[in-house]
Coordinates of N, CA and C in Angstrom, one line a residue:
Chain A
X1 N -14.7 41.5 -49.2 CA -15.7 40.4 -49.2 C -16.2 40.2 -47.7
X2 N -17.4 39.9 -47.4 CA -18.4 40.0 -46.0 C -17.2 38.4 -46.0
X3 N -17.1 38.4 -44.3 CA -16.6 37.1 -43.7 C -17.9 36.5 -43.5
X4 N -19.0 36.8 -43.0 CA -19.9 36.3 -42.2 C -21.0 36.6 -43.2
X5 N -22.3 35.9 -43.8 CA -23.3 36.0 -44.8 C -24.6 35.2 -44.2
X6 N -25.2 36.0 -43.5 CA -26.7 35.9 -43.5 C -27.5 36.1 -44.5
X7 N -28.0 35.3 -45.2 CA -29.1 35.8 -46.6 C -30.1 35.9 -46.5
X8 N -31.2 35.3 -45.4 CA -32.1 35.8 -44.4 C -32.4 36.3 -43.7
X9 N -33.2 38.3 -44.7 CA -33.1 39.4 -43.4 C -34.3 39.1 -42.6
X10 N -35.5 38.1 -42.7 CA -36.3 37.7 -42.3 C -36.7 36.3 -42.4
X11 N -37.3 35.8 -41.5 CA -37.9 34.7 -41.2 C -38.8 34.0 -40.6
X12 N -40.2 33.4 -40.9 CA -41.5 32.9 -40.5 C -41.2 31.8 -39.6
X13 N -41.6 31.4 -39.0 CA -41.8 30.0 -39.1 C -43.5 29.8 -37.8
X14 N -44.0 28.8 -37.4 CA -44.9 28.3 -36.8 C -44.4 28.2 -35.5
X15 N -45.4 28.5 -34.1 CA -44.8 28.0 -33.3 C -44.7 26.3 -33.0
X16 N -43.5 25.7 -32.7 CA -43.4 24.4 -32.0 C -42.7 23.3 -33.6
X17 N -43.1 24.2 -34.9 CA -42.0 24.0 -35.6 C -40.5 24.0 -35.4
X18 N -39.8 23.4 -36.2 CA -38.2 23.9 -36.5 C -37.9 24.9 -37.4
X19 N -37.0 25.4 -37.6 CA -36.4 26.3 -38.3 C -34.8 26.7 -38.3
X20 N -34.5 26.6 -39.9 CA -32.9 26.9 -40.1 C -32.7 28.3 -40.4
X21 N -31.8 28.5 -39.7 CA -31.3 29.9 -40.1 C -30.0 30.0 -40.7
X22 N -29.8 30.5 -42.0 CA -28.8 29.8 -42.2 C -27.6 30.9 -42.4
X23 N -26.1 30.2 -42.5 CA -25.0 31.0 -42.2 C -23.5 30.8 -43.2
X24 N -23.3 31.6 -44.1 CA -22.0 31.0 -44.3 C -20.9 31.8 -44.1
X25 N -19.2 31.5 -44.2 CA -18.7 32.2 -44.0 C -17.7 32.0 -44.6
X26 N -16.5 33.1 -44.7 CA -15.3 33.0 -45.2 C -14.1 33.2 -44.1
X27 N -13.1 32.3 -44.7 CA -11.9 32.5 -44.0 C -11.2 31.5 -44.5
X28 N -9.5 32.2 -44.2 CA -8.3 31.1 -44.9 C -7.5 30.4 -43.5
X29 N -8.6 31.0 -42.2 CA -7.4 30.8 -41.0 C -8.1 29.0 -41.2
X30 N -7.2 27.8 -40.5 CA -7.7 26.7 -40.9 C -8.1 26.3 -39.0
X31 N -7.8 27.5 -38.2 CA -8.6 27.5 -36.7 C -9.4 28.9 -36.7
X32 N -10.8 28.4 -36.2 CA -11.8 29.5 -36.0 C -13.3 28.8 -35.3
X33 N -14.0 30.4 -34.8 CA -15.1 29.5 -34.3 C -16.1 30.3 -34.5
X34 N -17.4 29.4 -34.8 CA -18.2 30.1 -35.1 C -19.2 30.3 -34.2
X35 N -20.4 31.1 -33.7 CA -21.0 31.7 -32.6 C -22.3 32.7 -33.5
X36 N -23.2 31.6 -32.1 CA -24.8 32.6 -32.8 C -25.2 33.1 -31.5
X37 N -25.5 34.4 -32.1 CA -26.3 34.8 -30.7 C -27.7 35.4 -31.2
X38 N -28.4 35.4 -29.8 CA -29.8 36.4 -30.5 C -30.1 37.3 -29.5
X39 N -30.5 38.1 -30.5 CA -30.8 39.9 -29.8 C -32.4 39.9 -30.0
X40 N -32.8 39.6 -28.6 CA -34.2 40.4 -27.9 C -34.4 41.7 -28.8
X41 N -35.7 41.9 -28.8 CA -36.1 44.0 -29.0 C -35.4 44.3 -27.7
X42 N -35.1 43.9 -26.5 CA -34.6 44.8 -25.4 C -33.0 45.4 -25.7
X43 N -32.5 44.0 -26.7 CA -30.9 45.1 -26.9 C -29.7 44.0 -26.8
X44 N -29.8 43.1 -25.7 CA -29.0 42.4 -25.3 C -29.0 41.4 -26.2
X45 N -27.7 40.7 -26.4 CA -27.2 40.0 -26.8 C -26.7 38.4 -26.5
X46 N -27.5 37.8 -26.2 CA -27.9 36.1 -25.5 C -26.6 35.3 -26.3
X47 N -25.5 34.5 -26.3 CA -25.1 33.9 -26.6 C -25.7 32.3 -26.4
X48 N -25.5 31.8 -27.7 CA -26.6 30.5 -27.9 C -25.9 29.2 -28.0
X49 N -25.3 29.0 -29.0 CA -24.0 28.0 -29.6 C -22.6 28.3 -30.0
X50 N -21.8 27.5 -30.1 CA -20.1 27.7 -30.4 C -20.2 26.0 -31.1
X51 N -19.2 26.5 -31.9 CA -18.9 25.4 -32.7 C -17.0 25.8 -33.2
X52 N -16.4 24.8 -33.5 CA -15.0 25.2 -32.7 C -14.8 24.4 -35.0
X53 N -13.5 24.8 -34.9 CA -13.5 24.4 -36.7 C -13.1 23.0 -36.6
X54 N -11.9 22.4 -35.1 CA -12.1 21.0 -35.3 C -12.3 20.5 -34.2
X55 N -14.0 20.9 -34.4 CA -14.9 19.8 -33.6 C -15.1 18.9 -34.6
X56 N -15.5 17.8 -34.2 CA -16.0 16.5 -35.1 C -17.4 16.4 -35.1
X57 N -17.9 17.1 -33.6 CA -19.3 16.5 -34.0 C -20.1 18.1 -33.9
X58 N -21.2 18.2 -34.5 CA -22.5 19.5 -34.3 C -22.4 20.0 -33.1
X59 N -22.3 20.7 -32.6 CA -22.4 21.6 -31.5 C -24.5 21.4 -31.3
X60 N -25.0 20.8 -29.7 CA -26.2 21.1 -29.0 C -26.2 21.7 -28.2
X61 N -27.3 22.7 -27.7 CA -27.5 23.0 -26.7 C -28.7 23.3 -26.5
X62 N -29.9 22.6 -25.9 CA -31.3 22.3 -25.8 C -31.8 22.1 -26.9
X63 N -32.9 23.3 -27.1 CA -33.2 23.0 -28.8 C -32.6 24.0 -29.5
X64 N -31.2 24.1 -29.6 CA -30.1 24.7 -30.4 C -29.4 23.6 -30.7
X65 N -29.3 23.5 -32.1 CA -28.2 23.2 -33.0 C -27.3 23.5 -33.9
X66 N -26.1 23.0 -34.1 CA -25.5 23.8 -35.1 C -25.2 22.9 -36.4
X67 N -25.3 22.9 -37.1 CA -25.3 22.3 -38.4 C -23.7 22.8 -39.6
X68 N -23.1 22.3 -39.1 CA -21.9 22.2 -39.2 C -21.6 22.0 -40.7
X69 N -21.3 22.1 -42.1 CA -20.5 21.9 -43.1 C -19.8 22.7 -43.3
X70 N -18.3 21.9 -43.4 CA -17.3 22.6 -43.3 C -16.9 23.1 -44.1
X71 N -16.9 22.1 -45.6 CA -16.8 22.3 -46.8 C -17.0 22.9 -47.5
X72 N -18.4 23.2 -47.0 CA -19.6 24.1 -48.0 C -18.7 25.9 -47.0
X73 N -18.2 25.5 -45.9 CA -18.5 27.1 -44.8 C -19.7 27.6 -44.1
X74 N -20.2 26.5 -44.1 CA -21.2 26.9 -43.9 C -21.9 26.7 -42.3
X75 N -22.6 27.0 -41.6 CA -22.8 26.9 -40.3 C -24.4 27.5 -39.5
X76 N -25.2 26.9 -40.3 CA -26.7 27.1 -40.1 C -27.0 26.7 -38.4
X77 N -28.1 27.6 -38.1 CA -28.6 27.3 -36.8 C -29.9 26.6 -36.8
X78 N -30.3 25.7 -36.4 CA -31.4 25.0 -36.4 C -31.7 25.0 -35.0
X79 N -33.1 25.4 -34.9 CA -34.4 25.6 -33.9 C -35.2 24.8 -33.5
X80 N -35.0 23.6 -32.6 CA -36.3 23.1 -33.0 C -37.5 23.5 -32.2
X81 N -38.8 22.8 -32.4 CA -39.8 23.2 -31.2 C -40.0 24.6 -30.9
X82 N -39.9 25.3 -32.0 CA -40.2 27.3 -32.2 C -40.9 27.8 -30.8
X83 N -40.5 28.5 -30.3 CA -41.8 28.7 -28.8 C -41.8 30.2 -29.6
X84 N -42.9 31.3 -28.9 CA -43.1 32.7 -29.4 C -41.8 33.5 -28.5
X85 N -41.6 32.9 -27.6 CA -40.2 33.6 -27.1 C -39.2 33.8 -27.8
X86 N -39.4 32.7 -28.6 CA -38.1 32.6 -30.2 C -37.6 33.4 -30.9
X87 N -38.9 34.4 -30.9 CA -38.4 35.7 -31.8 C -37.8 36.6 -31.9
X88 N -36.8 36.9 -32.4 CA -36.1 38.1 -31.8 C -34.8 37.9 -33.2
X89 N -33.7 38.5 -32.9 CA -33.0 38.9 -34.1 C -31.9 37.7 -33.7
X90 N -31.2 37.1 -35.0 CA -30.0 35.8 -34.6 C -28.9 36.6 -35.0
X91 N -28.0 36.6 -34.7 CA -26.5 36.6 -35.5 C -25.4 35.6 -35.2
X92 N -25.0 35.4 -36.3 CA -24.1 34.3 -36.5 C -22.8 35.1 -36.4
X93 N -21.9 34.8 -35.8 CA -20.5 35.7 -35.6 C -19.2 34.3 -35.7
X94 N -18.0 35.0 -36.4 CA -16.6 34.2 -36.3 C -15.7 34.7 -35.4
X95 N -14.8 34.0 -34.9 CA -13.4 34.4 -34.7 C -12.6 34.0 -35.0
X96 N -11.9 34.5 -35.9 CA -10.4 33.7 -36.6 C -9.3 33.3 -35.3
X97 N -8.4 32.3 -36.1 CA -7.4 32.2 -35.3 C -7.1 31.3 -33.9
X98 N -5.8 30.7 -33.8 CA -6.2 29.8 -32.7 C -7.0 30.2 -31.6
X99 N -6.1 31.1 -31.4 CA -6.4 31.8 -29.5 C -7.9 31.7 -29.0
X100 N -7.6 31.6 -28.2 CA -9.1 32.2 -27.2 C -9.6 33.3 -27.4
X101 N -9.0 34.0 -27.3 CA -9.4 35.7 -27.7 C -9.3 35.7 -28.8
X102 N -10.3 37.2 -28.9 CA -9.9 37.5 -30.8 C -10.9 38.4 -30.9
X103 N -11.3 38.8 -31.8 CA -12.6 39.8 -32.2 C -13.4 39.1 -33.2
X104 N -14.8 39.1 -32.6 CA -16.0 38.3 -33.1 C -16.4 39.3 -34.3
X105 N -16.2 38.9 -35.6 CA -16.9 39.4 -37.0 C -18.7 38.9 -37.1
X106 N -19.4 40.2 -37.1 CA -21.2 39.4 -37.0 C -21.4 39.6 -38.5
X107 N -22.4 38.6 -38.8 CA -23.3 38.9 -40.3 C -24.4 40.2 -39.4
X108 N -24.8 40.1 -40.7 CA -25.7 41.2 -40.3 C -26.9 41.0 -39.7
X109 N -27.7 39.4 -39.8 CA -28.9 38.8 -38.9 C -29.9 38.7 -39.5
X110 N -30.8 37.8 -39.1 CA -32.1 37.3 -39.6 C -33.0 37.5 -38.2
X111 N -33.7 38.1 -38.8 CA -35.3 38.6 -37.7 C -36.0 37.5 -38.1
X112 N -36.5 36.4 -36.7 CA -36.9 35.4 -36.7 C -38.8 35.8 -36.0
X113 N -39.4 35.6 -36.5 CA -40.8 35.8 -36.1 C -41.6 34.4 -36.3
X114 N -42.1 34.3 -34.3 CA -42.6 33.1 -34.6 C -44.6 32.9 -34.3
X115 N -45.0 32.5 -35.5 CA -46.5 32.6 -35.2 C -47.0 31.5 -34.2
X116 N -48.1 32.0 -33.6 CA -49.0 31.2 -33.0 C -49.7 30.2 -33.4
Chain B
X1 N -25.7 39.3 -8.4 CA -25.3 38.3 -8.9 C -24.1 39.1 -10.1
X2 N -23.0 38.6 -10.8 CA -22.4 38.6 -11.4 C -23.3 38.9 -12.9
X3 N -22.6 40.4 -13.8 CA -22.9 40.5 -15.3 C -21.8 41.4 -15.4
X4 N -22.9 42.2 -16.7 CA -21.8 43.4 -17.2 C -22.7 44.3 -16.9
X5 N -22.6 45.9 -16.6 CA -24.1 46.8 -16.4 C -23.4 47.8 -17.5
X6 N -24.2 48.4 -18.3 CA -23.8 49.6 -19.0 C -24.7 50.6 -18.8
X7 N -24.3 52.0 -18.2 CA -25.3 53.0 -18.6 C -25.4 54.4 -18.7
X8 N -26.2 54.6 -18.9 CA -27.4 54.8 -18.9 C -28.1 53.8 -20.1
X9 N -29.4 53.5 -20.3 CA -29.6 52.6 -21.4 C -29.8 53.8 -22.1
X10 N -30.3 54.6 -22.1 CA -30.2 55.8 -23.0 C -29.9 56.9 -22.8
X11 N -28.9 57.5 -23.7 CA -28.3 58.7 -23.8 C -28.8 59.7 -24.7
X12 N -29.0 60.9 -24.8 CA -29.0 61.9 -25.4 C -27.9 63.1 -25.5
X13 N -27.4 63.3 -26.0 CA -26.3 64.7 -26.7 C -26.8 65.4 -28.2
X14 N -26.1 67.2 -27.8 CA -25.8 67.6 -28.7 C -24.5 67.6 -29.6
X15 N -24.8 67.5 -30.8 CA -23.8 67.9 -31.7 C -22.6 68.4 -31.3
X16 N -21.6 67.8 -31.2 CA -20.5 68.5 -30.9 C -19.3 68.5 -29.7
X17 N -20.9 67.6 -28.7 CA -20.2 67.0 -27.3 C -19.6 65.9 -27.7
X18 N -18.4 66.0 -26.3 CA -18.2 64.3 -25.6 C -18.7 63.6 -24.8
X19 N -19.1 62.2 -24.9 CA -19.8 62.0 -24.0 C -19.5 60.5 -23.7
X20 N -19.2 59.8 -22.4 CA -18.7 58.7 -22.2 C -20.0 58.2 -21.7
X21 N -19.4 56.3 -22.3 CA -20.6 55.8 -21.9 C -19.6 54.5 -21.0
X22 N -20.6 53.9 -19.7 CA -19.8 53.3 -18.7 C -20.0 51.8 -19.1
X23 N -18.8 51.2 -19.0 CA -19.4 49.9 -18.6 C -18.6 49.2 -17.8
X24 N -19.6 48.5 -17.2 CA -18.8 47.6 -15.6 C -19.0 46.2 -15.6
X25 N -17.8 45.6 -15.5 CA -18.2 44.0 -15.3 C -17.7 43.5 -13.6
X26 N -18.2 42.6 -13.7 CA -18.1 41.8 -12.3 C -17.8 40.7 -12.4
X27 N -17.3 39.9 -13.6 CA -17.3 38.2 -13.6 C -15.9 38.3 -13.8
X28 N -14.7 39.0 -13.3 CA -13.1 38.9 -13.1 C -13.1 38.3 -14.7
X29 N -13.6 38.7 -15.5 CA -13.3 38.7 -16.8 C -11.8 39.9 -17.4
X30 N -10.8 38.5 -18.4 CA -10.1 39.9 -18.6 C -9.9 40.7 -19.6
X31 N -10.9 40.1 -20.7 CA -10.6 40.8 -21.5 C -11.7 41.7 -22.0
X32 N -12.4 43.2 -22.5 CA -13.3 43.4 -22.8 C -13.2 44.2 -23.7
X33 N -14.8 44.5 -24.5 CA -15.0 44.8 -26.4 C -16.1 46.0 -25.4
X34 N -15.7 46.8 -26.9 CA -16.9 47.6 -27.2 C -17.6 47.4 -28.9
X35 N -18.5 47.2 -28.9 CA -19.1 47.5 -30.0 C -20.2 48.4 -30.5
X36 N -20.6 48.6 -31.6 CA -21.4 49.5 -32.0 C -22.6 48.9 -33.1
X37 N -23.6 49.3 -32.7 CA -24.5 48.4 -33.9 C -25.6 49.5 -34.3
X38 N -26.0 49.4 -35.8 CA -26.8 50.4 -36.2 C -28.0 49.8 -36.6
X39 N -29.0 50.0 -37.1 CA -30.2 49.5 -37.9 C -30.1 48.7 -39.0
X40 N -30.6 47.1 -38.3 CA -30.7 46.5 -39.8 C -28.7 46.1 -39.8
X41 N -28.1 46.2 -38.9 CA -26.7 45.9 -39.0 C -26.0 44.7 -37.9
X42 N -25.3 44.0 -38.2 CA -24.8 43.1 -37.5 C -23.9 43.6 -36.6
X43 N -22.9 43.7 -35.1 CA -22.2 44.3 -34.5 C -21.1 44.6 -35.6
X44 N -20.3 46.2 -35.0 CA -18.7 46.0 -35.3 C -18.0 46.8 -34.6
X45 N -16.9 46.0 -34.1 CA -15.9 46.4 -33.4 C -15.3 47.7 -33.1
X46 N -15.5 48.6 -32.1 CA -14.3 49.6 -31.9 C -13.5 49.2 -31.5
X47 N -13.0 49.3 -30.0 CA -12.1 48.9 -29.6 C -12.3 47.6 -28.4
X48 N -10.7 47.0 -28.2 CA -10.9 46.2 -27.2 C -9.8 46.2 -26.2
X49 N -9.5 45.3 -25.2 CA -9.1 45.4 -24.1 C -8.6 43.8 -23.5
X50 N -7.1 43.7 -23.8 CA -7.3 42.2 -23.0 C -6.5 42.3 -21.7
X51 N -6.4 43.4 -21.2 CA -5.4 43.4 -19.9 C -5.8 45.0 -19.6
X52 N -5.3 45.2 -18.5 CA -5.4 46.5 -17.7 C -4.5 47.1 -18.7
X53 N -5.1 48.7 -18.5 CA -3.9 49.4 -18.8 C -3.2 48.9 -20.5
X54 N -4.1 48.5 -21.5 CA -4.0 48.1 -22.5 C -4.5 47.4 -23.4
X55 N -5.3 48.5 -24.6 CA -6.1 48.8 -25.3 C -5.8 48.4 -27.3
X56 N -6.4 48.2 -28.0 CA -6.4 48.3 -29.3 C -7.7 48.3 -29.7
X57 N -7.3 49.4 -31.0 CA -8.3 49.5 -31.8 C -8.7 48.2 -32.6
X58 N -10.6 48.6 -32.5 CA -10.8 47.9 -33.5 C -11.2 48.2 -35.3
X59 N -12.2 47.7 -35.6 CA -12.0 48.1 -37.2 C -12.8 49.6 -37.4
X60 N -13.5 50.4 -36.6 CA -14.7 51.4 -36.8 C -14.0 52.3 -35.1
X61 N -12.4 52.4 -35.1 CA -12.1 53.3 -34.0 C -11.9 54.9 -34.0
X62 N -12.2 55.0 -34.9 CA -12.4 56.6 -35.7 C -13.3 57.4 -34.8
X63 N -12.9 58.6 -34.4 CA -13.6 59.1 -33.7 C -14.6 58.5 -32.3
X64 N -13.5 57.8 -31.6 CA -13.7 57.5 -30.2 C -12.5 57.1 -29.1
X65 N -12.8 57.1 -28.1 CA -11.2 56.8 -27.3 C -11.9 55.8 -26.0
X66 N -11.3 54.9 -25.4 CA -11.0 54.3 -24.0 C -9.8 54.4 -23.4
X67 N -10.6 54.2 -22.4 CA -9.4 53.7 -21.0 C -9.4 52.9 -20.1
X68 N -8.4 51.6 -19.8 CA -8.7 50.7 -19.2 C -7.8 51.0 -17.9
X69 N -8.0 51.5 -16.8 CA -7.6 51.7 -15.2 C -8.0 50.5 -14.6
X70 N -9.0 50.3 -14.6 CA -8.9 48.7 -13.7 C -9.7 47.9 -14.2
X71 N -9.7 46.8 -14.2 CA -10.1 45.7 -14.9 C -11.5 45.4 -14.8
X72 N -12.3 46.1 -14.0 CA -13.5 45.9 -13.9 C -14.2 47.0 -15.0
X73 N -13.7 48.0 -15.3 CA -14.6 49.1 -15.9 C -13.4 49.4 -17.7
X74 N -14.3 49.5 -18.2 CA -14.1 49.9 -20.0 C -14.9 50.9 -20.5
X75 N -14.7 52.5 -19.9 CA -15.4 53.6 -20.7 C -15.2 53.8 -21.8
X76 N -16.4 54.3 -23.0 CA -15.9 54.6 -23.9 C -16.0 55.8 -24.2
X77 N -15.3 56.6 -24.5 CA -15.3 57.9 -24.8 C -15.5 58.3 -26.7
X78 N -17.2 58.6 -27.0 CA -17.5 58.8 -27.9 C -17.5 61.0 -28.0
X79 N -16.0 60.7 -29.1 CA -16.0 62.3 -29.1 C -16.6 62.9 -30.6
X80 N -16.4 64.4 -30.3 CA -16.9 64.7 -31.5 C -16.6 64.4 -32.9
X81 N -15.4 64.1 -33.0 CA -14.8 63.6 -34.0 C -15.8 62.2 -34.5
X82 N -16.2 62.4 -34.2 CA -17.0 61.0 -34.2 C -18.4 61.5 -35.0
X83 N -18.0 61.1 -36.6 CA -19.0 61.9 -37.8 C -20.7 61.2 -37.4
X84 N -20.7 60.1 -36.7 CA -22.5 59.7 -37.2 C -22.0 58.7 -35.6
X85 N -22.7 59.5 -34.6 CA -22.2 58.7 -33.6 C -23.8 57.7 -33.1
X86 N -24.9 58.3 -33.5 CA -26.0 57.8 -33.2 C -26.3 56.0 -33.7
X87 N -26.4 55.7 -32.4 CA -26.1 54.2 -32.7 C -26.3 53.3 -31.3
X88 N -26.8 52.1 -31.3 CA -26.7 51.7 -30.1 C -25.1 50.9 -30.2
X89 N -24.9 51.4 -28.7 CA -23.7 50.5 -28.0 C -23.3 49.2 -27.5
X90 N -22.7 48.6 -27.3 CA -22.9 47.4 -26.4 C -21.3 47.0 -26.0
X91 N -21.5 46.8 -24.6 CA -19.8 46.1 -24.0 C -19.8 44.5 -24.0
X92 N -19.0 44.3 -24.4 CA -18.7 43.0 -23.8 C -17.5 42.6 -23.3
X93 N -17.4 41.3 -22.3 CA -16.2 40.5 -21.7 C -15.6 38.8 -21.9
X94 N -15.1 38.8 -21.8 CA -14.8 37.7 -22.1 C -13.9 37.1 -20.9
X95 N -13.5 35.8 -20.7 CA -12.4 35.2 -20.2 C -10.9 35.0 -20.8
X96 N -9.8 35.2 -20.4 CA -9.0 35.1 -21.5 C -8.8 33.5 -22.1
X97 N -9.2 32.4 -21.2 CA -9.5 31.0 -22.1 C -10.8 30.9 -21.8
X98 N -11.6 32.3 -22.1 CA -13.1 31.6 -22.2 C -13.5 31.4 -23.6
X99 N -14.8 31.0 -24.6 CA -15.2 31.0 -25.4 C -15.9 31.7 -26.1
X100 N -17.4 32.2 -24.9 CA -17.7 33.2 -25.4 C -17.8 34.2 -25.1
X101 N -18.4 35.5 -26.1 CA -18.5 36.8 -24.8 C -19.7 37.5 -24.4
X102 N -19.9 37.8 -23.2 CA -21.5 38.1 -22.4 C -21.4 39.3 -22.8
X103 N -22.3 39.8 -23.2 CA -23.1 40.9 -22.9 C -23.2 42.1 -22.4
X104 N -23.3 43.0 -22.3 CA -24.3 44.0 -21.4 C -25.5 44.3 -22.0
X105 N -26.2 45.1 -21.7 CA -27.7 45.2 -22.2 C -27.5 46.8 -23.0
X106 N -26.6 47.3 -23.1 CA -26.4 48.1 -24.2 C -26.8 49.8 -24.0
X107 N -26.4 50.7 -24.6 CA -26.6 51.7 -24.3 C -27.1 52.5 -25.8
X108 N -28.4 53.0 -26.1 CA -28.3 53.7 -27.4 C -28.2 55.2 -26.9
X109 N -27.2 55.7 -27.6 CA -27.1 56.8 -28.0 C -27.8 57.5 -29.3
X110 N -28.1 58.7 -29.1 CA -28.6 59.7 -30.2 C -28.0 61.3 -30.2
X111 N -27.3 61.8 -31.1 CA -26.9 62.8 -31.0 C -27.9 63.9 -32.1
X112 N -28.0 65.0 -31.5 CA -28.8 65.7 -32.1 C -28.0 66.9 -32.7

């Protein structure tokens, strides 16, 4: 079974719009964290947000959000204010287990394209 | 300034070579990943590294090898055993109580 499920291999949105990207996942560890990053066409890999399993509150960072249900597993990224810089590939990635370290599991990603 | 560099960004080989690809970090990070990413695919793990001088596989370590000598550099050694090696690369590091892990800007390989 995929730990990590991106169901959006693509995605529109407008510039200066918001947009969800959305994420679910699986796991029985009851510590884990979940992590989006986005990949440029150059290659590299930008880390965006972290969201920890017991945080209490959404994970921000600028116009990055993490949209947190736990219950559901689920852990969507929300965009607001779309710039055309925006575009580029997301992945949503886990790591089980307490530790700091660990090995980050990626979905596969949503190609985010933003119009003018 | 402080990253990770990996290179060459692009490699070419024939069928049948070995061929290592470099990667160097500078942020006294200790632990470091290699991964492998193909078209249309999310990263996955070969191997990683949380200490000098000691290495484990990750889930796709079939037909490749590292070595960690000092804590700044994590080669990977993509050998021929290595059935569909064409693929881009990417290193990464981490802190050992950091959260997340940086980057390099990746290295594609193509074998012919």
């Amino acid at each position: 079974a995929q730990k990590i499920t991106q169901t959006q291999p693509g995605m529109f949105v407008q510039e200066k719009e918001a947009v969800t990207l959305d994420c679910t996942y699986d796991t029985s560890d009851p510590s884990y964290g979940l992590f989006w990053y986005k990949q440029p066409s150059s290659g590299e890999m930008i880390f965006l947000i972290y969201q920890g399993s017991y945080d209490q509150q959404n994970a921000t960072e600028g116009r990055y959000s993490l949209n947190f249900q736990k219950a559901r597993k689920s852990a969507n990224l929300v965009i607001s204010a779309s710039q055309l810089g925006d575009s580029a590939m997301y992945f949503c990635a886990m790591r089980e287990g307490g530790g700091s370290q660990g090995n980050l599991i990626f979905g596969k990603g949503t190609k985010l394209s933003v119009k003018p | 300034d402080g990253g990770i560099t990996q290179s060459p960004k692009y490699l070419f080989r024939k069928e049948g070579q070995n061929v290592t690809l470099s990667c160097e970090q500078n942020l006294n990070h200790d632990a470091m990943y290699w991964y492998r990413q193909d078209p249309g695919q999310g990263l996955r793990l070969i191997y990683y590294s949380q200490i000098v001088n000691d290495f484990q596989k990750g889930d796709i370590a079939e037909g490749y090898s590292v070595s960690r000598e000092k804590k700044e550099s994590f080669p990977l050694t993509v050998t021929s055993a290595q059935k569909n090696p064409t693929a881009f690369y990417l290193c990464a590091s981490s802190l050992r109580s950091g959260v997340e892990q940086y980057f390099g800007p990746g290295t594609r390989l193509t074998v012919t």
